[in-house]
Short mmCIF file of C-alpha atoms in Angstrom, two decimals:
data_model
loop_
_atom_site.label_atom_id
_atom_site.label_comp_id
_atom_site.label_asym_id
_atom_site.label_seq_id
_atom_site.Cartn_x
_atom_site.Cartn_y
_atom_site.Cartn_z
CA UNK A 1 108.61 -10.73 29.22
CA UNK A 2 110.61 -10.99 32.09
CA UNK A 3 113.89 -12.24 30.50
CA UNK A 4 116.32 -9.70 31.95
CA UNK A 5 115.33 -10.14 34.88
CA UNK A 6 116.29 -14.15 34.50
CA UNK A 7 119.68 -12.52 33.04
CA UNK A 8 120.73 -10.27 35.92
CA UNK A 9 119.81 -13.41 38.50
CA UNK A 10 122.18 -15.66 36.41
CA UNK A 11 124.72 -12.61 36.42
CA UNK A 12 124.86 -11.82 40.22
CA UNK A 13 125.12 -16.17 40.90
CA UNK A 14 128.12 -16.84 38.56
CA UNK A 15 130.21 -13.57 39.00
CA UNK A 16 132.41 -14.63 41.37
CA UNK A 17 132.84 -18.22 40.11
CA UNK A 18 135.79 -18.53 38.28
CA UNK A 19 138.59 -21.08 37.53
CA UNK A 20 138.54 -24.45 36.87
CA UNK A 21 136.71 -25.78 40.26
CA UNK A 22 133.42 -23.62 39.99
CA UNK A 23 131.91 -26.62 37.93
CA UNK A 24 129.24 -27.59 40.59
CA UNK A 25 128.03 -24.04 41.51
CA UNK A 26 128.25 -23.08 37.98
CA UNK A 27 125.84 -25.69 36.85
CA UNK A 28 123.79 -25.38 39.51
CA UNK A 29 123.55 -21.77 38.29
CA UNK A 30 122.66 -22.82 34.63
CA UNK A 31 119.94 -24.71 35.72
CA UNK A 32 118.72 -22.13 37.56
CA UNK A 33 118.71 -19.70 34.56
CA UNK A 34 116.86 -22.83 32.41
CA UNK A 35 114.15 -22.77 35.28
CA UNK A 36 114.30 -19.57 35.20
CA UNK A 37 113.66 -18.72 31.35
CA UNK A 38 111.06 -21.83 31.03
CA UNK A 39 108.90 -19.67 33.47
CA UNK A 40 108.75 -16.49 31.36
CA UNK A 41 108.47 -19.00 27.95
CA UNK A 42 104.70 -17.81 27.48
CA UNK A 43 105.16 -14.34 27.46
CA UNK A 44 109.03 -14.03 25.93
CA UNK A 45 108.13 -16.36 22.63
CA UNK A 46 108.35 -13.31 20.16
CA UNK A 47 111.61 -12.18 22.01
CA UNK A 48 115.48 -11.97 20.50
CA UNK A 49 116.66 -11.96 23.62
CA UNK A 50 114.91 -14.46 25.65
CA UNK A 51 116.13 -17.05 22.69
CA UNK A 52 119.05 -16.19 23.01
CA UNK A 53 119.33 -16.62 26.11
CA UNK A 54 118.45 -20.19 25.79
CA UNK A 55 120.94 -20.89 22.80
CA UNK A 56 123.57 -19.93 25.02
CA UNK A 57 122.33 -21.90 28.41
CA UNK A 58 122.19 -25.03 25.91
CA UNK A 59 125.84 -24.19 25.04
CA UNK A 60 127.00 -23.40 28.24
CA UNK A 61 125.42 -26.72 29.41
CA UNK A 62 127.25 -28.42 27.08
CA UNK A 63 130.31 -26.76 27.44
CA UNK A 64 130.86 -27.47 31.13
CA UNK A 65 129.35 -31.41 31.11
CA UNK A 66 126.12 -30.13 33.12
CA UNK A 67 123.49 -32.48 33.98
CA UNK A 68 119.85 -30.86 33.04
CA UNK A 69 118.78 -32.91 36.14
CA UNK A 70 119.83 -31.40 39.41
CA UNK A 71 119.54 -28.88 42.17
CA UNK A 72 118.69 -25.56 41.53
CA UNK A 73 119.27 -22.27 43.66
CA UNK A 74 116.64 -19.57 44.92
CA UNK A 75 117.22 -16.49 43.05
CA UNK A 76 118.63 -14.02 44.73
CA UNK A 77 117.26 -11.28 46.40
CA UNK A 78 118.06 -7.75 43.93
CA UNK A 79 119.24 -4.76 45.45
CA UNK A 80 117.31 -1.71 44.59
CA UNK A 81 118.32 0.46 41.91
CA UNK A 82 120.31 3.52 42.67
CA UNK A 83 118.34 5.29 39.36
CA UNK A 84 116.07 4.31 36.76
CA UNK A 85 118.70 2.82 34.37
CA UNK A 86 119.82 0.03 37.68
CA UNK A 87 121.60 -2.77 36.40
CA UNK A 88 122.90 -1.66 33.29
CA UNK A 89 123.84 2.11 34.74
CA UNK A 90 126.29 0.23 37.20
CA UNK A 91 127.57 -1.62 35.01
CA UNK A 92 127.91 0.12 31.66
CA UNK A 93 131.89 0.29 32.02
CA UNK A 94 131.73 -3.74 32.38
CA UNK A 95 131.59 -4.65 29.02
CA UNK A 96 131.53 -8.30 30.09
CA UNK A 97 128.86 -7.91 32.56
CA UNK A 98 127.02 -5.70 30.71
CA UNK A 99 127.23 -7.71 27.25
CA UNK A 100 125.73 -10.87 29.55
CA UNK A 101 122.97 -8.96 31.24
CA UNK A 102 121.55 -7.89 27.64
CA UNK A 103 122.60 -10.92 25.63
CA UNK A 104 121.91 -14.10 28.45
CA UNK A 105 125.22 -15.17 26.78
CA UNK A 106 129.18 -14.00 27.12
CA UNK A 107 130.78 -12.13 24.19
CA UNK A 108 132.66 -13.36 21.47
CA UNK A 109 136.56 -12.20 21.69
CA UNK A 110 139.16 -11.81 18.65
CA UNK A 111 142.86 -12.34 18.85
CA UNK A 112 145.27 -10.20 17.32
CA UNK A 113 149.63 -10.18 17.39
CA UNK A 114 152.29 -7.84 15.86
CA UNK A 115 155.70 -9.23 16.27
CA UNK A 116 159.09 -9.51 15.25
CA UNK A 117 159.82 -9.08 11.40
CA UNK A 118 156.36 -7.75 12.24
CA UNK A 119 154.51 -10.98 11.66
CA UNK A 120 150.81 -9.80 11.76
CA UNK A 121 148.08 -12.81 13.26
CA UNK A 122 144.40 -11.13 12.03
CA UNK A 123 141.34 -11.29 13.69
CA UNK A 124 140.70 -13.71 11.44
CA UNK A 125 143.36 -16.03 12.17
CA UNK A 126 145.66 -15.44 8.76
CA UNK A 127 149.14 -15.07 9.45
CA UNK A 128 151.25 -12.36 7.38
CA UNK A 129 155.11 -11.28 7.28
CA UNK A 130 155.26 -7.77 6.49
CA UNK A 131 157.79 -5.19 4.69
CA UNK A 132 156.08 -2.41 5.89
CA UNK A 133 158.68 0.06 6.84
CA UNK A 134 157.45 3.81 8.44
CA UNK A 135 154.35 3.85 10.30
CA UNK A 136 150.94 1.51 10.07
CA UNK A 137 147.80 1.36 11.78
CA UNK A 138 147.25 -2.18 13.06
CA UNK A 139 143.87 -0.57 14.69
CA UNK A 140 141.70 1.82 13.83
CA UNK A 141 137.87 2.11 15.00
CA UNK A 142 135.87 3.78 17.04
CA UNK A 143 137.05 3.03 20.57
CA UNK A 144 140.95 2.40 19.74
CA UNK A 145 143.89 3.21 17.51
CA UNK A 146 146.73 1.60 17.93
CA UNK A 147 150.04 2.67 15.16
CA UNK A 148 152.98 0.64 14.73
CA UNK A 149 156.26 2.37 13.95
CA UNK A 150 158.74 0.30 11.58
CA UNK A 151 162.33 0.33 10.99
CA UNK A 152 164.63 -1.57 9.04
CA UNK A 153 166.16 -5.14 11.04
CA UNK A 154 169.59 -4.43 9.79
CA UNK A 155 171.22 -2.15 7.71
CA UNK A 156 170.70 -3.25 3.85
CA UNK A 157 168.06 -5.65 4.89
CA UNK A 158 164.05 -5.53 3.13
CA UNK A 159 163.07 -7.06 6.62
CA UNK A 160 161.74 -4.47 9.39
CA UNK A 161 160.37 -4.86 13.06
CA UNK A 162 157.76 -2.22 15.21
CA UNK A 163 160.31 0.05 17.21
CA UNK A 164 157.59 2.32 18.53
CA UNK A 165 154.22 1.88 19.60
CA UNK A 166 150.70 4.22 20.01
CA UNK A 167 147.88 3.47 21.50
CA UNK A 168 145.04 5.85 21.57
CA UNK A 169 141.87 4.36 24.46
CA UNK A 170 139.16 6.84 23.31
CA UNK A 171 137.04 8.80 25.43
CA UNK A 172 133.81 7.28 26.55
CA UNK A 173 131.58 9.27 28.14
CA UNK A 174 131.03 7.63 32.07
CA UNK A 175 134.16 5.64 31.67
CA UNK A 176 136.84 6.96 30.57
CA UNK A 177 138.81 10.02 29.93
CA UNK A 178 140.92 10.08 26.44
CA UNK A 179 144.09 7.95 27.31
CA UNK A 180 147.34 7.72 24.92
CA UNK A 181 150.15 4.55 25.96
CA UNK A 182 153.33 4.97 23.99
CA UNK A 183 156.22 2.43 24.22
CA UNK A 184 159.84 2.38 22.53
CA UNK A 185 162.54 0.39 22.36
CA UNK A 186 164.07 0.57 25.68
CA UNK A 187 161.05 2.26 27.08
CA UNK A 188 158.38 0.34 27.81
CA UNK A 189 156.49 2.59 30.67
CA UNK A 190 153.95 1.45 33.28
CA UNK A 191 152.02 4.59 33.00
CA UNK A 192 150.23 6.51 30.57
CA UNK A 193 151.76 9.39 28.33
CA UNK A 194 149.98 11.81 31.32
CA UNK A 195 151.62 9.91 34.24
CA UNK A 196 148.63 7.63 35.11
CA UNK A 197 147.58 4.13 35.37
CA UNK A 198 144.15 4.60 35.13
CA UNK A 199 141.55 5.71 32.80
CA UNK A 200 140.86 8.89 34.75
CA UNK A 201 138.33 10.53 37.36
CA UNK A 202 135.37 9.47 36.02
CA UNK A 203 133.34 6.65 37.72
CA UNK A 204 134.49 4.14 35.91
CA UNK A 205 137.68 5.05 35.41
CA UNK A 206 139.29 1.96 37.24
CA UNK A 207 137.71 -0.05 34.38
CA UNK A 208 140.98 1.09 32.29
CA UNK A 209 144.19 -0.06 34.01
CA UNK A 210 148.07 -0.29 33.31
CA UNK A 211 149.93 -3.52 34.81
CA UNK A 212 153.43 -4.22 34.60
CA UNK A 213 154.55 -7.89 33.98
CA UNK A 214 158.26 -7.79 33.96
CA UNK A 215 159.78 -4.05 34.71
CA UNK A 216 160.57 -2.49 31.19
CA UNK A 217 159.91 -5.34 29.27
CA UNK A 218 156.30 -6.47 29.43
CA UNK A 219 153.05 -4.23 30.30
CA UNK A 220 149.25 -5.23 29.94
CA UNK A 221 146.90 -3.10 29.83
CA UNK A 222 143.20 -4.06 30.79
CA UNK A 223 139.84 -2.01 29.11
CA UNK A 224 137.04 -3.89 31.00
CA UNK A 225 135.23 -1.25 29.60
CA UNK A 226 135.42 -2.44 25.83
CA UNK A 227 136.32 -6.51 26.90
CA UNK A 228 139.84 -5.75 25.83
CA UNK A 229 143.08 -6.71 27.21
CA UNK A 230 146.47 -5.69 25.50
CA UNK A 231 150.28 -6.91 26.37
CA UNK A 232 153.20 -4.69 25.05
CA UNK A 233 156.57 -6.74 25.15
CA UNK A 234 160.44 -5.92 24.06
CA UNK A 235 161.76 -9.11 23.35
CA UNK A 236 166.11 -8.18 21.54
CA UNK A 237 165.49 -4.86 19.53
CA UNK A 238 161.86 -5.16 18.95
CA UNK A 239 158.53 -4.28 20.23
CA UNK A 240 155.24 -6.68 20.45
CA UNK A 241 151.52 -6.19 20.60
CA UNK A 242 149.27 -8.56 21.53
CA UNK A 243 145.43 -7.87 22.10
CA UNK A 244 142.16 -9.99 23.14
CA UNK A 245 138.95 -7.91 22.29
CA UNK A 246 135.36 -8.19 22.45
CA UNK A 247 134.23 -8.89 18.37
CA UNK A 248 131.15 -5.75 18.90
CA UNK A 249 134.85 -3.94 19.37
CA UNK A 250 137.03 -5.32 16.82
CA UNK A 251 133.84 -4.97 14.32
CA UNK A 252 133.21 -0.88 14.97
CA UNK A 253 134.79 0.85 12.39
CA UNK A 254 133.54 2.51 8.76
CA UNK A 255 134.34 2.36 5.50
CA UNK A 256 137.18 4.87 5.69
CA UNK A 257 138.83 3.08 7.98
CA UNK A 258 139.80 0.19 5.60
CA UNK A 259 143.52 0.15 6.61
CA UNK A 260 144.14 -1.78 9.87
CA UNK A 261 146.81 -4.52 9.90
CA UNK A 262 144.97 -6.88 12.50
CA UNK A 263 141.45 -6.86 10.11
CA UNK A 264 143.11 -6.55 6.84
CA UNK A 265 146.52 -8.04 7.42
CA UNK A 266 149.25 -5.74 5.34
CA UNK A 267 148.54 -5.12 1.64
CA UNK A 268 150.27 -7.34 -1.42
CA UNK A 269 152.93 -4.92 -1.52
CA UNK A 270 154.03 -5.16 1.73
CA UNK A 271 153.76 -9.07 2.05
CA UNK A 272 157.36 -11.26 2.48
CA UNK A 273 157.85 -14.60 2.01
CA UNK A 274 159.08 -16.39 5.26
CA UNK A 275 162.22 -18.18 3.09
CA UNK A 276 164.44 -15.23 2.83
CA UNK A 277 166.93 -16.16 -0.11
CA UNK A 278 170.85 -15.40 0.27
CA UNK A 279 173.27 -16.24 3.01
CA UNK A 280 171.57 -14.74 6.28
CA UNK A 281 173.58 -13.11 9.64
CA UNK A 282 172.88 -16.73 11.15
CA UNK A 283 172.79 -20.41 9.28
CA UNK A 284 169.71 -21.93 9.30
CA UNK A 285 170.29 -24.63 10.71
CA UNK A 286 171.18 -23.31 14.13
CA UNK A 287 168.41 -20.86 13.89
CA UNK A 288 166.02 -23.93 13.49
CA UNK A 289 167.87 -25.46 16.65
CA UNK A 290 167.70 -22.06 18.63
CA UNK A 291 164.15 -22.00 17.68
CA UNK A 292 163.01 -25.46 18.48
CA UNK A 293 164.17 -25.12 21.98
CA UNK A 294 161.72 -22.19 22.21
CA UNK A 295 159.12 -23.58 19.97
CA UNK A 296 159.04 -27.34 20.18
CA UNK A 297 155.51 -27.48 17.65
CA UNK A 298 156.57 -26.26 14.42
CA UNK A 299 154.18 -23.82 13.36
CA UNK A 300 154.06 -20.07 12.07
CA UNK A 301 155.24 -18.85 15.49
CA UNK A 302 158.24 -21.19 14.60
CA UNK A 303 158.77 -20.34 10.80
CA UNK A 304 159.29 -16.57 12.17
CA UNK A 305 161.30 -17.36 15.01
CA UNK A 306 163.61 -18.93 12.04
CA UNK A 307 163.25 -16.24 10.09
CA UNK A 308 163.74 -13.51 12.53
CA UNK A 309 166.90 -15.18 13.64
CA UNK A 310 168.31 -15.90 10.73
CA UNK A 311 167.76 -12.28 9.03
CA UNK A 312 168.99 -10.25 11.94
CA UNK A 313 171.54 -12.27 13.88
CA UNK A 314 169.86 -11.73 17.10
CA UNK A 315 168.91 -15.02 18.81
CA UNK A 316 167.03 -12.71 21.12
CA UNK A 317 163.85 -13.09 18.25
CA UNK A 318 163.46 -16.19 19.38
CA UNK A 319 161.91 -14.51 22.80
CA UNK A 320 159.68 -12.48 20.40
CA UNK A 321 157.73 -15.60 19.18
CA UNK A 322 157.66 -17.05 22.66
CA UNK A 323 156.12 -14.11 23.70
CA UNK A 324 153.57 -13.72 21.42
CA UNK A 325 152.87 -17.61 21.35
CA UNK A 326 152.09 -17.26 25.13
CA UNK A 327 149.90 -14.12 24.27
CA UNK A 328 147.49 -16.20 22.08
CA UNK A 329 147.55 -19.13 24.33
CA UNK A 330 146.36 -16.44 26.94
CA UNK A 331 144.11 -14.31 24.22
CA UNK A 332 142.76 -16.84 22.06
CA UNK A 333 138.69 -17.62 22.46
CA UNK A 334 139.67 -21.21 20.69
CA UNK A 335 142.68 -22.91 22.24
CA UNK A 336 142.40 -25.49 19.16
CA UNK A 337 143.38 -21.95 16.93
CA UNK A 338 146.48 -21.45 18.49
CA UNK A 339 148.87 -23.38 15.92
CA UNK A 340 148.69 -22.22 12.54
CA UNK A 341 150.42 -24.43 10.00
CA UNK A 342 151.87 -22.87 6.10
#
């Protein structure tokens, strides 16, 4: 069965397409791969990988408004291998790459946000304001950890947002050396806690990176090497997280680690209701109006926004649930997930 071999041609003829006009080359590609995969049909029947493959040229097909009927291109001539692993040796710290080579498909992704009050958006698309007050792992498997540090919004209030963030990338052998990112209110660094902005000496070390957005007030920080991109933000006196990963990712942990705010959401306990009772630092009616010029679609992001505003007084929450609505817009694998309605 000759089915990776059909992978790694489809691979090396799409990897520079991108954007929205690579629709002609791209399904010239596909068909390519469908020629390519009907050849090796005989001897691939009893193979996971080979129908795979072929679930996910159908989709792709489909997705992009291919015609089945068309040209097709002559495969590409492969390089030799440097070692006896080739392909996937170069590109284990691709997890993209990688994932398509063995697969004959892209990976799934998962969307996670913490912001403001913290509102917590799961993998699993539920949406959660949280009490939570000291420190909380919203992550916790076996390639990240990422801790959340709560305070109280204002004095006397129930209602707290993240003032400190920790991000552990761990090591991976080829990849990456041990990395730690930690961001406060008011310092939001470009760099590593070690000084650097990439994941170390190793040979695929460039395959963790540090980008700054907007100086002090917005980083992301790429892991190729895991399919994970994550965006830090201050938005007012409060910290945001926002991350896209690769569901193989999002999926490794054990039993022990049962406590992670972006699988779990946060407990009962910790749980508010999004209609805080009393008179708050800001009517509600001109937090809706702040809000709505922020927010036109009224949604969760827009429920917090009013919330946020209206328990702390600072209009700047508003920003917060910009931010993090134009993180998921970015992050999300579904753009028709990206309003959730309570």
């Amino acid at each position: 069965c000759k089915i990776l071999r059909c992978n790694s041609e489809y691979v090396a003829a799409t990897l520079h397409l991108r954007g929205p006009s690579r629709g002609a080359a791209f399904c010239t590609a596909l068909r390519s791969y469908s020629l390519c995969t009907r050849r090796t049909a005989r001897t691939c029947r009893g193979d996971l990988a080979f129908h795979s493959a072929v679930h996910g040229i159908e989709d792709l097909m489909i997705q992009n408004n291919c015609s089945k009927e068309g040209p097709t291109a002559p495969p590409r001539p492969r390089p030799p291998a440097p070692n006896p692993q080739g392909f996937e040796s170069l590109d284990v710290c691709d997890y993209e790459r990688s994932f398509l080579y063995k697969h004959g498909r892209p990976p799934g992704f998962q969307h996670c946000a913490a912001f403001g009050d913290p509102h917590i958006r799961t993998f699993h698309d539920d949406f959660h304001t949280c009490r939570v007050e000291g420190s909380w792992p919203l992550l916790d498997n076996d390639y990240l950890f990422v801790q959340a540090t709560s305070s109280p919004v204002a004095k006397g209030s129930n209602a707290t947002v993240t003032s400190k963030l920790t991000i552990i990338f761990k090591n991976m052998k080829e990849c990456i050396d041990q990395k730690v990112y930690q961001a406060e209110l008011d310092n939001i660094p470009a760099a590593f806690q070690d000084g650097s902005v990439k994941g170390g000496v190793r040979p695929g070390g460039s395959s963790l990176m540090i980008w700054e957005r907007s100086p002090g007030r917005h980083v992301e920080i790429r892991a190729d090497y895991i399919g994970t991109t994550i965006a830090v933000r201050q938005a007012g006196r409060q910290l945001s997280f926002s991350i896209r990963t690769a569901e193989e990712v999002a999926q490794a942990f054990t039993e022990e680690q049962d406590l992670q705010l972006c699988v779990g959401g946060c407990p009962h306990s910790q749980r508010m209701s999004r209609s805080p009772r009393g008179h708050g630092r800001v009517p509600a009616e001109t937090a809706r109006a702040l809000c709505r010029e922020m927010l036109p679609v009224e949604d969760v992001y827009f429920q917090s926004c009013v919330f946020d505003v209206v328990t702390s007084g600072d209009t700047n929450f508003t920003m917060a649930a910009r931010g993090a609505l134009e993180d998921a817009r970015l992050f999300l694998p579904n753009a028709e997930k990206l309003h959730i309605f309570q």
